Amino acid sequence: FSLLLFVMAKWTQLPLILMQTMNFRVVGPDHPIAAVVGEDTVLPCYLSPSTSAENMEVRWFRSEFTSPVHLYLDGMDQFEQQMPDYQGRTELWKDGILDGNVALRIVNIRPSDEGQYRCFFRSGDFYEEAVLELKVEASGSAPQISVEGYQDGGIQMVCHLAGWYPEPEVLWRDLRGQPLSSFTQTKSKDQRGLFEIKSSIIITENSNKNLSCSMRKMHLNLEKEPSTLYISDSFFPRVSPWTVTWSVTLVILLVFISLTLFQFKLRGKAPMGKYSVIRMRFSPEIPPHPYITHSMTVTLDPDTAHPELVLCEDGKCVRWEHRRQDLSLGLAQQSVPDNPERFDTVLCVLGRAGFTSGRHYWEVEVRGGRYWAVGVARESVWRKGWISLRPEGGIWAVEQQGNQFQALTSPETPLPESRVPTRIRVCLDCDRGQVTFFGAGDEAPIFTFPPGSVPGERIRPWLWMEWRSSLRLCP
């Protein structure tokens, strides 16, 4: 009888003993986990005290319990109920599962992965969970300032940045670092959920023309190195009464030189910043254009031309031919020598001249076709296989791709389609490391790669075309 009472007493204490052996806490980090878009990250989670989770249910989920990010049950991973956004992107680290350590690895982080995660353990009727916070970031392109054209009596400047997450703040400042508030802004998201922002401001002749654009991460209060630009007075359109008065006085002189000016206009030899004889002599208050020092007669280098590009005999025009010329030793007709200098995949050609200092310009005329690009390239630009037509590939240019007109930045900077010129002036300032493009007809600025963009090495004119396009280097 005493033995029976002893056994019954122990039997009533068994559930309490089992409950005590199964009690545990789920522990996660007490601070947010930082992750970078496109990279992998690990969410740590473990049991305390150390307890084997090999036979437990381990469930990682977000807001919906029944839609797990990752589920481990019955000793194996269960992917049938997994959220579609995480399929093929998660891995439960089981090296420490006997000690209750079940970190979750997520590959190829996306902006949509940001938020709360719950690490859930269940053993029998007992369960516990911990809540983790994941913060996602992405660093995109540095702010780039471009000149969009004349608007409302001034010049419209656009600051463009792309590939950022979370949404950054764009700041315009004057030379003293004081913020400028009169600007408009548009923002959008690309297919990966990264932010692209375009902020525009109107600069007038009487305003402060030294300005900078920078980007600030609002949640970290961290500011990106600004892009700075100075707008010269010569960019601002104005009509001088003094010039009008002299024009009336000098009617006879105008008649005398009209034939000469007419010939220059027909040949396109009145470059922006170099004024007529009358203005040069009688309008000394008009400054020379800041980008112009040496006008260059540029010819193309046939040793660099892609086999589908055909150059004129004078080396000043190039056209695309559908039939590829043979890459041989140059002995047969219609063949071109295969040499290390030649582009063999992308339809490019370089100019013969190269520049390491000073300021130079030349003009390119587009003759048919809607697939072309004009700009400059490093002499060491890679020429075999597919190459990057971007600054990181050693090329600074503007292009037309069908109905799209854009600057070849990273990513591309769209330009107004109405501004597509038939004749482009390329202005290279080697000392400042800057390239500027103008419409040679209306003298309107098209796009400027900011100072310091072009490295201090030998730079050569560069052209690209395809699909019935032809380009000609103008006098």
Short mmCIF file of C-alpha atoms in Angstrom, two decimals:
data_model
loop_
_atom_site.label_atom_id
_atom_site.label_comp_id
_atom_site.label_asym_id
_atom_site.label_seq_id
_atom_site.Cartn_x
_atom_site.Cartn_y
_atom_site.Cartn_z
CA PHE A 1 0.00 0.00 0.00
CA SER A 2 2.83 2.42 0.85
CA LEU A 3 4.55 1.58 -2.44
CA LEU A 4 1.30 2.29 -4.31
CA LEU A 5 0.94 5.71 -2.63
CA PHE A 6 4.55 6.58 -3.54
CA VAL A 7 4.05 5.69 -7.21
CA MET A 8 0.79 7.69 -7.38
CA ALA A 9 2.51 10.77 -5.87
CA LYS A 10 5.33 10.64 -8.42
CA TRP A 11 2.82 10.15 -11.27
CA THR A 12 0.95 13.35 -10.35
CA GLN A 13 4.29 15.30 -10.45
CA LEU A 14 5.31 14.00 -13.92
CA PRO A 15 3.54 16.73 -16.02
CA LEU A 16 5.21 19.41 -13.90
CA ILE A 17 8.62 17.77 -14.39
CA LEU A 18 8.06 17.53 -18.17
CA MET A 19 6.91 21.17 -18.33
CA GLN A 20 10.03 22.28 -16.50
CA THR A 21 12.32 20.34 -18.88
CA MET A 22 10.62 21.90 -21.95
CA ASN A 23 10.66 25.54 -20.80
CA PHE A 24 12.96 27.74 -22.89
CA ARG A 25 13.32 31.29 -24.15
CA VAL A 26 13.84 32.35 -27.78
CA VAL A 27 16.54 34.99 -28.05
CA GLY A 28 17.25 37.33 -30.99
CA PRO A 29 19.36 40.48 -31.40
CA ASP A 30 18.14 43.56 -29.51
CA HIS A 31 19.13 45.88 -32.36
CA PRO A 32 18.13 46.05 -36.06
CA ILE A 33 20.09 43.93 -38.53
CA ALA A 34 21.51 45.98 -41.43
CA ALA A 35 21.53 44.49 -44.94
CA VAL A 36 22.58 45.75 -48.39
CA VAL A 37 20.48 45.26 -51.53
CA GLY A 38 21.86 42.47 -53.70
CA GLU A 39 23.96 40.93 -50.92
CA ASP A 40 23.27 38.16 -48.37
CA THR A 41 22.42 38.56 -44.70
CA VAL A 42 21.97 36.30 -41.65
CA LEU A 43 19.21 36.65 -39.02
CA PRO A 44 20.48 35.09 -35.74
CA CYS A 45 18.15 33.28 -33.33
CA TYR A 46 18.77 30.68 -30.55
CA LEU A 47 17.25 28.96 -27.51
CA SER A 48 18.15 29.75 -23.90
CA PRO A 49 19.08 27.65 -22.10
CA SER A 50 20.84 25.67 -24.82
CA THR A 51 18.35 23.01 -25.97
CA SER A 52 18.30 20.75 -29.01
CA ALA A 53 15.80 21.93 -31.63
CA GLU A 54 16.32 18.95 -33.93
CA ASN A 55 12.83 17.57 -33.23
CA MET A 56 11.08 20.92 -32.78
CA GLU A 57 9.12 23.06 -35.20
CA VAL A 58 11.16 26.10 -36.25
CA ARG A 59 9.20 28.70 -38.19
CA TRP A 60 10.44 32.04 -39.53
CA PHE A 61 7.55 34.26 -40.61
CA ARG A 62 6.58 37.91 -40.94
CA SER A 63 2.98 39.05 -40.49
CA GLU A 64 1.20 35.81 -41.49
CA PHE A 65 1.90 32.69 -39.41
CA THR A 66 0.62 30.41 -42.17
CA SER A 67 2.90 31.99 -44.81
CA PRO A 68 6.39 31.27 -43.51
CA VAL A 69 9.60 32.76 -44.77
CA HIS A 70 11.17 29.39 -43.88
CA LEU A 71 9.73 26.31 -42.10
CA TYR A 72 11.59 23.40 -40.45
CA LEU A 73 9.32 20.55 -39.29
CA ASP A 74 9.65 16.82 -38.69
CA GLY A 75 13.43 17.03 -39.02
CA MET A 76 13.48 18.64 -42.49
CA ASP A 77 12.82 21.87 -44.39
CA GLN A 78 9.26 22.31 -45.65
CA PHE A 79 8.98 24.53 -48.72
CA GLU A 80 5.36 23.89 -49.74
CA GLN A 81 3.96 26.78 -47.67
CA GLN A 82 6.88 29.18 -48.18
CA MET A 83 6.12 32.76 -49.29
CA PRO A 84 6.72 33.12 -53.07
CA ASP A 85 9.07 36.11 -52.56
CA TYR A 86 11.48 33.91 -50.58
CA GLN A 87 11.46 30.73 -52.64
CA GLY A 88 15.01 29.68 -53.41
CA ARG A 89 16.41 32.53 -51.28
CA THR A 90 16.52 31.11 -47.72
CA GLU A 91 18.67 28.60 -45.86
CA LEU A 92 18.36 27.44 -42.23
CA TRP A 93 21.78 26.95 -40.71
CA LYS A 94 21.60 23.58 -38.94
CA ASP A 95 25.19 23.30 -37.74
CA GLY A 96 24.12 24.49 -34.30
CA ILE A 97 20.61 23.01 -34.18
CA LEU A 98 21.57 20.56 -31.41
CA ASP A 99 22.35 23.63 -29.29
CA GLY A 100 19.18 25.44 -30.35
CA ASN A 101 20.95 27.81 -32.76
CA VAL A 102 18.93 28.23 -36.00
CA ALA A 103 20.15 31.32 -37.87
CA LEU A 104 18.36 32.09 -41.14
CA ARG A 105 20.36 33.14 -44.22
CA ILE A 106 18.58 35.24 -46.90
CA VAL A 107 20.35 35.71 -50.24
CA ASN A 108 20.04 38.58 -52.73
CA ILE A 109 18.44 41.08 -50.36
CA ARG A 110 15.63 43.22 -51.78
CA PRO A 111 14.06 46.45 -50.48
CA SER A 112 10.83 44.50 -49.90
CA ASP A 113 12.68 42.31 -47.35
CA GLU A 114 12.83 45.20 -44.89
CA GLY A 115 10.69 44.93 -41.75
CA GLN A 116 9.97 42.61 -38.82
CA TYR A 117 10.69 38.88 -38.70
CA ARG A 118 9.51 36.37 -36.06
CA CYS A 119 11.62 33.40 -34.98
CA PHE A 120 9.18 30.77 -33.64
CA PHE A 121 9.95 27.49 -31.78
CA ARG A 122 7.42 24.82 -30.75
CA SER A 123 7.97 21.65 -28.76
CA GLY A 124 4.77 19.77 -28.00
CA ASP A 125 2.31 22.25 -26.52
CA PHE A 126 4.98 24.74 -25.51
CA TYR A 127 6.09 27.49 -27.90
CA GLU A 128 7.95 30.77 -27.78
CA GLU A 129 9.12 33.40 -30.31
CA ALA A 130 11.42 36.39 -30.74
CA VAL A 131 10.95 39.46 -32.96
CA LEU A 132 13.79 40.78 -35.15
CA GLU A 133 14.07 43.96 -37.24
CA LEU A 134 15.78 44.02 -40.67
CA LYS A 135 16.91 47.35 -42.19
CA VAL A 136 17.75 47.40 -45.91
CA GLU A 137 20.00 49.92 -47.67
CA ALA A 138 21.32 50.56 -51.19
CA SER A 139 23.86 53.15 -52.33
CA GLY A 140 23.35 54.38 -55.87
CA SER A 141 24.91 56.97 -58.15
CA ALA A 142 26.39 60.21 -56.87
CA PRO A 143 24.37 63.38 -57.55
CA GLN A 144 24.91 64.60 -61.12
CA ILE A 145 24.01 68.10 -62.30
CA SER A 146 22.96 68.70 -65.90
CA VAL A 147 21.86 71.80 -67.82
CA GLU A 148 18.38 71.23 -69.28
CA GLY A 149 17.87 74.53 -71.11
CA TYR A 150 16.25 77.94 -70.77
CA GLN A 151 13.05 78.33 -68.77
CA ASP A 152 11.21 81.26 -67.13
CA GLY A 153 13.99 83.71 -67.90
CA GLY A 154 16.74 81.54 -66.45
CA ILE A 155 18.53 78.23 -66.86
CA GLN A 156 16.96 75.01 -65.61
CA MET A 157 19.43 72.81 -63.72
CA VAL A 158 18.58 69.19 -62.90
CA CYS A 159 20.20 67.09 -60.16
CA HIS A 160 19.77 63.37 -60.85
CA LEU A 161 20.51 60.36 -58.65
CA ALA A 162 19.34 56.76 -58.90
CA GLY A 163 19.68 53.37 -57.23
CA TRP A 164 19.12 54.48 -53.60
CA TYR A 165 17.19 52.92 -50.73
CA PRO A 166 15.59 54.11 -48.53
CA GLU A 167 14.49 57.36 -50.16
CA PRO A 168 17.24 60.00 -49.79
CA GLU A 169 16.86 63.75 -49.45
CA VAL A 170 18.21 66.02 -52.23
CA LEU A 171 19.78 69.31 -51.08
CA TRP A 172 20.59 72.36 -53.21
CA ARG A 173 23.06 74.85 -51.70
CA ASP A 174 24.80 78.06 -52.76
CA LEU A 175 28.54 78.74 -52.55
CA ARG A 176 28.30 79.58 -48.82
CA GLY A 177 26.56 76.31 -48.09
CA GLN A 178 23.17 77.92 -47.48
CA PRO A 179 20.20 75.79 -48.58
CA LEU A 180 18.16 76.78 -51.66
CA SER A 181 14.45 76.06 -51.33
CA SER A 182 12.91 77.03 -54.68
CA PHE A 183 13.13 73.71 -56.51
CA THR A 184 10.81 70.98 -57.74
CA GLN A 185 11.32 67.25 -57.45
CA THR A 186 10.04 64.03 -58.97
CA LYS A 187 10.74 60.53 -57.70
CA SER A 188 10.10 57.00 -58.93
CA LYS A 189 11.12 53.40 -58.26
CA ASP A 190 12.81 50.99 -60.64
CA GLN A 191 12.02 47.29 -61.00
CA ARG A 192 14.15 46.46 -57.93
CA GLY A 193 12.31 48.99 -55.76
CA LEU A 194 15.22 51.48 -55.68
CA PHE A 195 14.55 55.21 -55.75
CA GLU A 196 15.36 57.53 -58.65
CA ILE A 197 15.06 61.27 -57.96
CA LYS A 198 15.24 64.28 -60.28
CA SER A 199 15.35 67.68 -58.63
CA SER A 200 15.28 70.83 -60.78
CA ILE A 201 15.99 74.47 -59.97
CA ILE A 202 15.88 77.66 -62.06
CA ILE A 203 19.02 79.84 -61.92
CA THR A 204 18.65 83.44 -63.11
CA GLU A 205 21.34 85.91 -64.07
CA ASN A 206 20.88 87.87 -60.83
CA SER A 207 20.95 84.84 -58.56
CA ASN A 208 23.95 83.08 -57.07
CA LYS A 209 25.35 81.03 -59.93
CA ASN A 210 27.66 78.90 -57.77
CA LEU A 211 25.55 75.97 -56.62
CA SER A 212 25.90 72.39 -55.47
CA CYS A 213 23.63 69.38 -55.21
CA SER A 214 24.11 66.73 -52.54
CA MET A 215 22.23 63.75 -51.15
CA ARG A 216 21.50 63.00 -47.50
CA LYS A 217 20.40 59.73 -45.95
CA MET A 218 17.68 60.97 -43.64
CA HIS A 219 17.70 58.02 -41.23
CA LEU A 220 21.49 58.28 -40.72
CA ASN A 221 21.83 62.06 -41.22
CA LEU A 222 24.75 61.21 -43.55
CA GLU A 223 25.44 63.50 -46.53
CA LYS A 224 27.00 62.39 -49.83
CA GLU A 225 29.82 64.45 -51.38
CA PRO A 226 28.10 67.22 -53.42
CA SER A 227 28.29 67.88 -57.15
CA THR A 228 29.17 71.54 -57.80
CA LEU A 229 28.66 73.70 -60.89
CA TYR A 230 29.26 77.33 -61.85
CA ILE A 231 27.05 78.99 -64.47
CA SER A 232 28.82 81.64 -66.54
CA ASP A 233 27.05 84.87 -67.50
CA SER A 234 27.45 83.97 -71.16
CA PHE A 235 24.83 81.23 -70.75
CA PHE A 236 22.07 83.74 -69.93
CA PRO A 237 20.20 85.12 -72.94
CA ARG A 238 20.00 88.88 -73.04
CA VAL A 239 19.56 91.69 -75.56
CA SER A 240 21.94 94.60 -75.15
CA PRO A 241 20.51 98.06 -76.03
CA TRP A 242 24.05 99.18 -76.72
CA THR A 243 24.38 96.42 -79.33
CA VAL A 244 21.10 97.46 -80.97
CA THR A 245 22.27 101.09 -81.22
CA TRP A 246 25.53 100.09 -82.86
CA SER A 247 23.65 97.82 -85.26
CA VAL A 248 21.70 100.79 -86.58
CA THR A 249 24.85 102.89 -86.85
CA LEU A 250 26.76 100.19 -88.71
CA VAL A 251 24.22 99.30 -91.41
CA ILE A 252 26.63 100.19 -94.18
CA LEU A 253 29.34 98.01 -92.66
CA LEU A 254 26.91 95.12 -92.34
CA VAL A 255 26.11 95.31 -96.05
CA PHE A 256 29.81 95.21 -96.84
CA ILE A 257 30.44 92.00 -94.93
CA SER A 258 27.06 90.30 -95.54
CA LEU A 259 28.43 88.01 -98.25
CA THR A 260 31.20 86.79 -95.94
CA LEU A 261 28.81 86.10 -93.09
CA PHE A 262 26.43 84.33 -95.43
CA GLN A 263 29.18 81.98 -96.59
CA PHE A 264 30.16 81.21 -92.98
CA LYS A 265 26.55 80.46 -92.13
CA LEU A 266 26.21 78.07 -95.05
CA ARG A 267 29.38 76.20 -94.07
CA GLY A 268 28.54 76.21 -90.36
CA LYS A 269 31.74 78.05 -89.43
CA ALA A 270 30.32 80.46 -86.87
CA PRO A 271 30.90 78.42 -83.68
CA MET A 272 29.24 79.39 -80.41
CA GLY A 273 31.42 81.72 -78.41
CA LYS A 274 33.19 83.06 -81.55
CA TYR A 275 31.15 86.02 -82.70
CA SER A 276 30.94 87.85 -86.01
CA VAL A 277 33.49 90.48 -86.98
CA ILE A 278 31.20 93.26 -85.80
CA ARG A 279 30.66 91.77 -82.34
CA MET A 280 34.30 90.97 -81.89
CA ARG A 281 35.24 94.54 -82.70
CA PHE A 282 32.36 96.63 -81.38
CA SER A 283 31.00 94.60 -78.47
CA PRO A 284 33.95 94.10 -76.13
CA GLU A 285 31.62 93.63 -73.18
CA ILE A 286 30.53 90.23 -74.55
CA PRO A 287 33.00 87.70 -73.04
CA PRO A 288 34.34 84.78 -75.06
CA HIS A 289 32.65 81.47 -74.37
CA PRO A 290 34.21 79.87 -71.26
CA TYR A 291 34.59 76.42 -72.82
CA ILE A 292 36.17 77.41 -76.12
CA THR A 293 39.90 77.82 -76.66
CA HIS A 294 40.99 75.72 -79.64
CA SER A 295 38.71 74.67 -82.48
CA MET A 296 39.93 71.35 -83.85
CA THR A 297 39.78 69.81 -87.32
CA VAL A 298 39.31 66.22 -86.24
CA THR A 299 39.73 63.17 -88.46
CA LEU A 300 38.88 59.57 -87.67
CA ASP A 301 41.37 56.77 -87.11
CA PRO A 302 40.62 53.88 -89.53
CA ASP A 303 42.77 51.50 -87.45
CA THR A 304 40.17 51.72 -84.65
CA ALA A 305 36.97 51.48 -86.74
CA HIS A 306 34.70 48.45 -86.33
CA PRO A 307 34.64 46.27 -89.49
CA GLU A 308 31.03 47.32 -90.26
CA LEU A 309 31.97 51.02 -90.28
CA VAL A 310 33.24 52.58 -93.50
CA LEU A 311 35.27 55.82 -93.39
CA CYS A 312 35.52 58.45 -96.12
CA GLU A 313 38.89 58.99 -97.76
CA ASP A 314 39.42 62.28 -95.90
CA GLY A 315 38.65 60.56 -92.58
CA LYS A 316 35.91 63.08 -91.70
CA CYS A 317 32.80 60.94 -92.17
CA VAL A 318 31.75 57.42 -91.28
CA ARG A 319 28.73 55.33 -92.20
CA TRP A 320 27.36 51.96 -91.15
CA GLU A 321 27.44 49.11 -93.65
CA HIS A 322 25.27 46.05 -93.10
CA ARG A 323 27.90 43.80 -94.69
CA ARG A 324 30.81 43.20 -92.35
CA GLN A 325 34.26 43.75 -93.87
CA ASP A 326 36.64 40.82 -93.55
CA LEU A 327 39.10 40.93 -90.69
CA SER A 328 42.19 39.68 -92.49
CA LEU A 329 45.71 40.77 -93.23
CA GLY A 330 44.34 43.54 -95.42
CA LEU A 331 45.39 41.96 -98.73
CA ALA A 332 41.96 41.32 -100.23
CA GLN A 333 39.51 43.97 -101.40
CA GLN A 334 36.97 45.11 -98.76
CA SER A 335 39.15 43.73 -95.97
CA VAL A 336 40.53 45.51 -92.95
CA PRO A 337 43.48 44.44 -90.82
CA ASP A 338 42.72 42.81 -87.49
CA ASN A 339 44.77 44.76 -84.96
CA PRO A 340 44.62 45.38 -81.19
CA GLU A 341 43.38 48.96 -81.71
CA ARG A 342 40.20 47.96 -83.57
CA PHE A 343 36.75 47.67 -81.95
CA ASP A 344 35.54 44.18 -82.87
CA THR A 345 32.06 43.97 -81.30
CA VAL A 346 30.64 47.43 -80.55
CA LEU A 347 30.37 49.69 -83.62
CA CYS A 348 32.80 52.43 -82.51
CA VAL A 349 35.62 54.51 -83.96
CA LEU A 350 38.08 56.95 -82.37
CA GLY A 351 39.49 60.21 -83.67
CA ARG A 352 43.15 60.42 -84.58
CA ALA A 353 43.82 63.38 -82.31
CA GLY A 354 44.32 62.95 -78.59
CA PHE A 355 44.33 65.60 -75.87
CA THR A 356 45.93 65.76 -72.44
CA SER A 357 45.63 69.48 -71.64
CA GLY A 358 43.87 72.64 -72.74
CA ARG A 359 40.33 73.23 -73.98
CA HIS A 360 39.18 72.02 -77.39
CA TYR A 361 35.99 71.59 -79.39
CA TRP A 362 34.76 70.00 -82.60
CA GLU A 363 31.39 69.46 -84.25
CA VAL A 364 29.66 66.33 -85.49
CA GLU A 365 26.79 66.30 -87.99
CA VAL A 366 24.22 63.48 -87.93
CA ARG A 367 23.12 62.39 -91.38
CA GLY A 368 20.20 59.98 -91.12
CA GLY A 369 19.55 57.23 -88.64
CA ARG A 370 18.30 57.28 -85.06
CA TYR A 371 20.96 55.09 -83.47
CA TRP A 372 24.18 56.99 -82.75
CA ALA A 373 26.33 58.40 -79.97
CA VAL A 374 28.89 61.21 -79.85
CA GLY A 375 31.50 62.00 -77.20
CA VAL A 376 35.01 61.28 -75.98
CA ALA A 377 36.86 58.22 -74.72
CA ARG A 378 40.07 57.37 -72.93
CA GLU A 379 42.81 56.29 -75.30
CA SER A 380 43.08 53.10 -73.21
CA VAL A 381 39.36 52.27 -73.63
CA TRP A 382 38.75 48.53 -73.99
CA ARG A 383 37.99 47.60 -77.61
CA LYS A 384 37.40 43.85 -77.67
CA GLY A 385 34.09 42.18 -76.88
CA TRP A 386 31.17 43.99 -75.27
CA ILE A 387 32.21 47.20 -73.57
CA SER A 388 30.48 49.62 -71.23
CA LEU A 389 29.48 52.86 -72.98
CA ARG A 390 29.61 54.67 -69.64
CA PRO A 391 32.16 56.71 -67.67
CA GLU A 392 33.22 53.57 -65.80
CA GLY A 393 34.10 52.07 -69.20
CA GLY A 394 36.09 55.16 -70.18
CA ILE A 395 33.41 56.82 -72.38
CA TRP A 396 31.54 60.13 -71.88
CA ALA A 397 28.84 60.70 -74.49
CA VAL A 398 25.24 61.49 -75.43
CA GLU A 399 23.24 59.15 -77.63
CA GLN A 400 20.01 58.68 -79.53
CA GLN A 401 18.43 55.22 -79.30
CA GLY A 402 15.31 55.32 -81.45
CA ASN A 403 12.97 57.73 -79.69
CA GLN A 404 15.21 58.07 -76.61
CA PHE A 405 17.75 60.87 -76.31
CA GLN A 406 19.98 60.51 -73.26
CA ALA A 407 23.35 61.11 -71.66
CA LEU A 408 25.36 57.93 -71.07
CA THR A 409 25.72 58.29 -67.31
CA SER A 410 25.23 55.47 -64.79
CA PRO A 411 22.28 55.05 -65.03
CA GLU A 412 21.36 57.00 -68.17
CA THR A 413 20.11 60.60 -67.84
CA PRO A 414 17.08 61.14 -70.13
CA LEU A 415 17.19 64.31 -72.22
CA PRO A 416 14.22 66.02 -73.93
CA GLU A 417 13.53 64.38 -77.28
CA SER A 418 12.72 67.81 -78.70
CA ARG A 419 16.36 68.75 -78.08
CA VAL A 420 17.85 66.10 -80.38
CA PRO A 421 20.22 68.12 -82.59
CA THR A 422 21.41 67.35 -86.10
CA ARG A 423 24.75 68.96 -85.30
CA ILE A 424 26.50 68.65 -81.95
CA ARG A 425 29.43 70.60 -80.54
CA VAL A 426 31.66 68.56 -78.21
CA CYS A 427 33.67 70.75 -75.80
CA LEU A 428 36.52 69.07 -73.91
CA ASP A 429 38.22 70.83 -70.99
CA CYS A 430 41.17 68.58 -70.09
CA ASP A 431 42.35 70.82 -67.25
CA ARG A 432 38.98 70.58 -65.46
CA GLY A 433 38.25 67.00 -66.54
CA GLN A 434 34.91 68.09 -68.02
CA VAL A 435 32.93 67.40 -71.20
CA THR A 436 30.04 69.61 -72.38
CA PHE A 437 27.68 69.12 -75.32
CA PHE A 438 25.86 71.93 -77.18
CA GLY A 439 23.46 72.13 -80.06
CA ALA A 440 25.63 73.74 -82.74
CA GLY A 441 22.59 75.29 -84.39
CA ASP A 442 20.83 77.08 -81.50
CA GLU A 443 23.87 77.14 -79.16
CA ALA A 444 21.72 75.60 -76.40
CA PRO A 445 23.50 73.46 -73.77
CA ILE A 446 22.56 69.77 -73.97
CA PHE A 447 24.44 68.08 -71.11
CA THR A 448 27.57 68.52 -68.98
CA PHE A 449 29.58 65.82 -67.27
CA PRO A 450 30.68 67.58 -64.05
CA PRO A 451 34.29 68.69 -63.43
CA GLY A 452 36.59 65.85 -62.50
CA SER A 453 34.57 63.26 -64.43
CA VAL A 454 37.20 62.77 -67.14
CA PRO A 455 40.53 61.40 -65.82
CA GLY A 456 43.87 63.03 -66.48
CA GLU A 457 45.00 60.85 -69.36
CA ARG A 458 44.96 61.10 -73.14
CA ILE A 459 41.39 61.66 -74.41
CA ARG A 460 40.22 61.10 -78.00
CA PRO A 461 37.00 61.87 -79.93
CA TRP A 462 34.62 58.88 -80.02
CA LEU A 463 31.65 57.91 -82.22
CA TRP A 464 29.18 55.02 -82.21
CA MET A 465 26.45 54.21 -84.70
CA GLU A 466 24.38 51.46 -86.26
CA TRP A 467 21.31 50.82 -88.40
CA ARG A 468 21.74 53.15 -91.38
CA SER A 469 23.32 55.99 -89.44
CA SER A 470 26.14 58.18 -90.68
CA LEU A 471 28.15 60.89 -88.94
CA ARG A 472 30.38 63.60 -90.32
CA LEU A 473 33.03 65.70 -88.54
CA CYS A 474 32.39 69.31 -89.54
CA PRO A 475 34.99 71.99 -90.33
#
